Amino acid sequence: MASTPSPRWAPLPHGLGRMLRGARLRAGFSRDGLALTVQVSRGQVQGIEEERRPPSVAAAERISAVLRLDPWEDALLQAVAVDDRQLRSRRGVVHVRRRGTPMPPWVRERIVIERAAGSSWQSIADRLNRDGVPTVDRGRWWASSVCQAVLTCQGGRRGDPR
C-alpha cells in the first residue's frame, strides 16, 4: 500500500529525503542508529527520508547537530520543521476546549434555586434558553450542560447537587 503525504502540512521539498539520507550515510548511521541518537522513532526518520513527514523543530535541531549538516542543509531542514503540537494533532490543528466567557455566578445561583424548587434539568435548560441566558460556549442550554454548570461550581459528582 503506497503512503501519501498527510494533509496536515505542506509537501516537503523534493530532494530533502535524499539529502538527509546521504548525510546519514556519510555520518555512518543506520536509520535505527540515528533514531536512537536523536531520540525519535525509526518510523519518523523513515518518514522524513521518504518525504512523507516533516521533522519537529526539536528533532530537526538534534538531527542537524548529530549529522553535522552544512549551513545550507541545516537551513533547509529547519525551514521544513513544524511545531511538535502540529505533528501530534489531527489534521495539524491543535484542538483546545473552547471556552467563552466564564459563567456568571448569578446563572449558577439561578440553576441551584430552580433545582431546589423541584425543576428538572431539562425544564431549567428550556427556561434559560427562553430567557436568552448565554452559555459558556455560546450555544444552547441542554439538561447535561445545566447539570455540569452546577457540578463544576460545587466540585460535586454527577447527580443531584442537593
Coordinates of C-alpha atoms in Angstrom, one line a residue:
M1 CA 0.0 0.0 0.0
A2 CA 1.5 3.3 -1.1
S3 CA 1.7 6.1 1.5
T4 CA 0.6 9.6 0.6
P5 CA 1.6 12.9 2.2
S6 CA -0.6 14.0 5.1
P7 CA -2.9 17.0 4.6
R8 CA -1.6 18.3 8.0
W9 CA 1.4 20.1 6.5
A10 CA 2.7 21.3 3.2
P11 CA 4.5 18.9 1.0
L12 CA 8.2 18.6 1.7
P13 CA 10.7 19.9 -0.9
H14 CA 11.7 17.3 -3.4
G15 CA 15.2 16.0 -2.6
L16 CA 15.1 16.7 1.1
G17 CA 14.9 13.0 1.9
R18 CA 17.7 12.1 -0.4
M19 CA 19.8 14.9 1.2
L20 CA 19.1 13.7 4.7
R21 CA 19.7 10.0 3.7
G22 CA 23.1 11.0 2.2
A23 CA 24.1 12.9 5.3
R24 CA 23.0 10.0 7.5
L25 CA 25.1 7.5 5.5
R26 CA 28.1 9.8 5.4
A27 CA 28.0 10.1 9.1
G28 CA 27.8 6.3 9.4
F29 CA 24.4 5.9 10.9
S30 CA 21.7 3.4 10.1
R31 CA 18.1 4.6 10.5
D32 CA 17.9 2.8 13.8
G33 CA 21.1 4.4 15.0
L34 CA 20.1 7.9 14.0
A35 CA 16.7 7.4 15.6
L36 CA 18.2 6.3 18.8
T37 CA 20.8 9.1 18.9
V38 CA 18.3 11.9 18.2
Q39 CA 15.6 10.3 20.3
V40 CA 12.9 9.8 17.7
S41 CA 11.3 6.7 16.3
R42 CA 12.7 4.8 13.3
G43 CA 9.4 5.5 11.6
Q44 CA 9.9 9.2 12.0
V45 CA 13.3 9.1 10.4
Q46 CA 11.9 6.9 7.6
G47 CA 9.0 9.3 7.1
I48 CA 11.4 12.3 6.8
E49 CA 13.7 10.4 4.4
E50 CA 10.7 9.4 2.2
E51 CA 9.4 13.0 2.3
R52 CA 6.1 12.0 3.9
R53 CA 6.6 13.7 7.2
P54 CA 8.4 16.8 8.3
P55 CA 10.6 16.7 11.4
S56 CA 9.6 18.5 14.6
V57 CA 11.6 21.6 15.4
A58 CA 13.4 19.9 18.3
A59 CA 14.1 16.7 16.1
A60 CA 15.4 18.9 13.3
E61 CA 17.9 20.6 15.6
R62 CA 19.1 17.3 17.0
I63 CA 19.4 15.7 13.5
S64 CA 21.4 18.7 12.3
A65 CA 23.8 18.6 15.3
V66 CA 24.3 14.8 15.1
L67 CA 24.8 14.7 11.3
R68 CA 26.9 17.9 11.2
L69 CA 24.9 19.3 8.3
D70 CA 26.4 22.1 6.3
P71 CA 24.7 25.5 6.7
W72 CA 22.5 25.1 3.6
E73 CA 21.3 21.7 4.5
D74 CA 20.7 22.9 8.1
A75 CA 18.7 25.8 6.9
L76 CA 16.6 23.6 4.6
L77 CA 15.9 21.1 7.4
Q78 CA 14.9 23.9 9.8
A79 CA 12.7 25.5 7.2
V80 CA 10.5 22.4 6.8
A81 CA 10.4 21.6 10.6
V82 CA 7.0 22.1 12.2
D83 CA 5.8 22.6 15.8
D84 CA 5.6 19.5 17.9
R85 CA 1.9 20.1 18.6
Q86 CA 1.1 20.2 14.9
L87 CA 2.6 16.7 14.4
R88 CA 0.7 15.3 17.3
S89 CA -2.7 16.7 16.4
R90 CA -5.4 15.7 14.0
R91 CA -5.0 17.4 10.7
G92 CA -2.4 19.8 12.1
V93 CA -5.0 21.7 14.1
V94 CA -4.4 22.0 17.8
H95 CA -7.7 21.2 19.5
V96 CA -8.4 23.0 22.6
R97 CA -11.5 23.1 24.7
R98 CA -13.0 26.4 23.6
R99 CA -14.5 28.4 26.3
G100 CA -16.2 31.8 26.0
T101 CA -16.5 34.0 29.0
P102 CA -16.8 32.4 32.4
M103 CA -20.3 31.6 33.6
P104 CA -21.5 34.4 35.8
P105 CA -22.3 33.4 39.4
W106 CA -25.9 34.5 39.1
V107 CA -26.5 31.8 36.5
R108 CA -25.3 29.1 38.8
E109 CA -27.4 30.5 41.6
R110 CA -30.4 30.6 39.4
I111 CA -29.9 26.9 38.4
V112 CA -29.4 25.8 42.0
I113 CA -32.5 27.7 43.2
E114 CA -34.7 26.3 40.4
R115 CA -33.4 22.7 41.0
A116 CA -34.0 23.1 44.7
A117 CA -37.6 24.1 43.9
G118 CA -38.0 20.8 42.1
S119 CA -37.5 21.6 38.5
S120 CA -35.9 19.0 36.2
W121 CA -32.6 19.7 34.5
Q122 CA -34.4 19.9 31.1
S123 CA -37.1 22.4 32.3
I124 CA -34.3 24.6 33.7
A125 CA -32.5 24.4 30.4
D126 CA -35.7 25.3 28.5
R127 CA -36.2 28.4 30.7
L128 CA -32.6 29.5 30.4
N129 CA -32.8 29.2 26.6
R130 CA -36.2 31.1 26.5
D131 CA -34.7 33.9 28.7
G132 CA -31.6 34.2 26.4
V133 CA -29.1 33.4 29.1
P134 CA -25.7 32.8 27.4
T135 CA -23.8 29.5 27.8
V136 CA -20.1 29.3 28.3
D137 CA -19.5 28.1 24.7
R138 CA -22.2 30.4 23.3
G139 CA -24.5 27.5 22.4
R140 CA -27.9 26.4 23.7
W141 CA -28.6 25.0 27.2
W142 CA -29.2 21.3 27.5
A143 CA -30.0 19.3 30.6
S144 CA -26.5 17.9 30.7
S145 CA -24.9 21.4 30.4
V146 CA -27.2 22.7 33.2
C147 CA -26.1 19.8 35.5
Q148 CA -22.5 20.3 34.5
A149 CA -22.7 24.0 35.4
V150 CA -23.8 23.2 38.9
L151 CA -21.3 20.4 39.4
T152 CA -18.3 22.4 38.2
C153 CA -19.1 25.3 40.6
Q154 CA -19.7 23.0 43.6
G155 CA -17.0 20.4 42.9
G156 CA -19.6 17.7 43.2
R157 CA -20.3 14.4 41.4
R158 CA -23.0 13.5 38.9
G159 CA -26.4 13.5 40.2
D160 CA -28.5 15.9 42.3
P161 CA -26.4 18.7 43.9
R162 CA -28.7 18.9 46.9

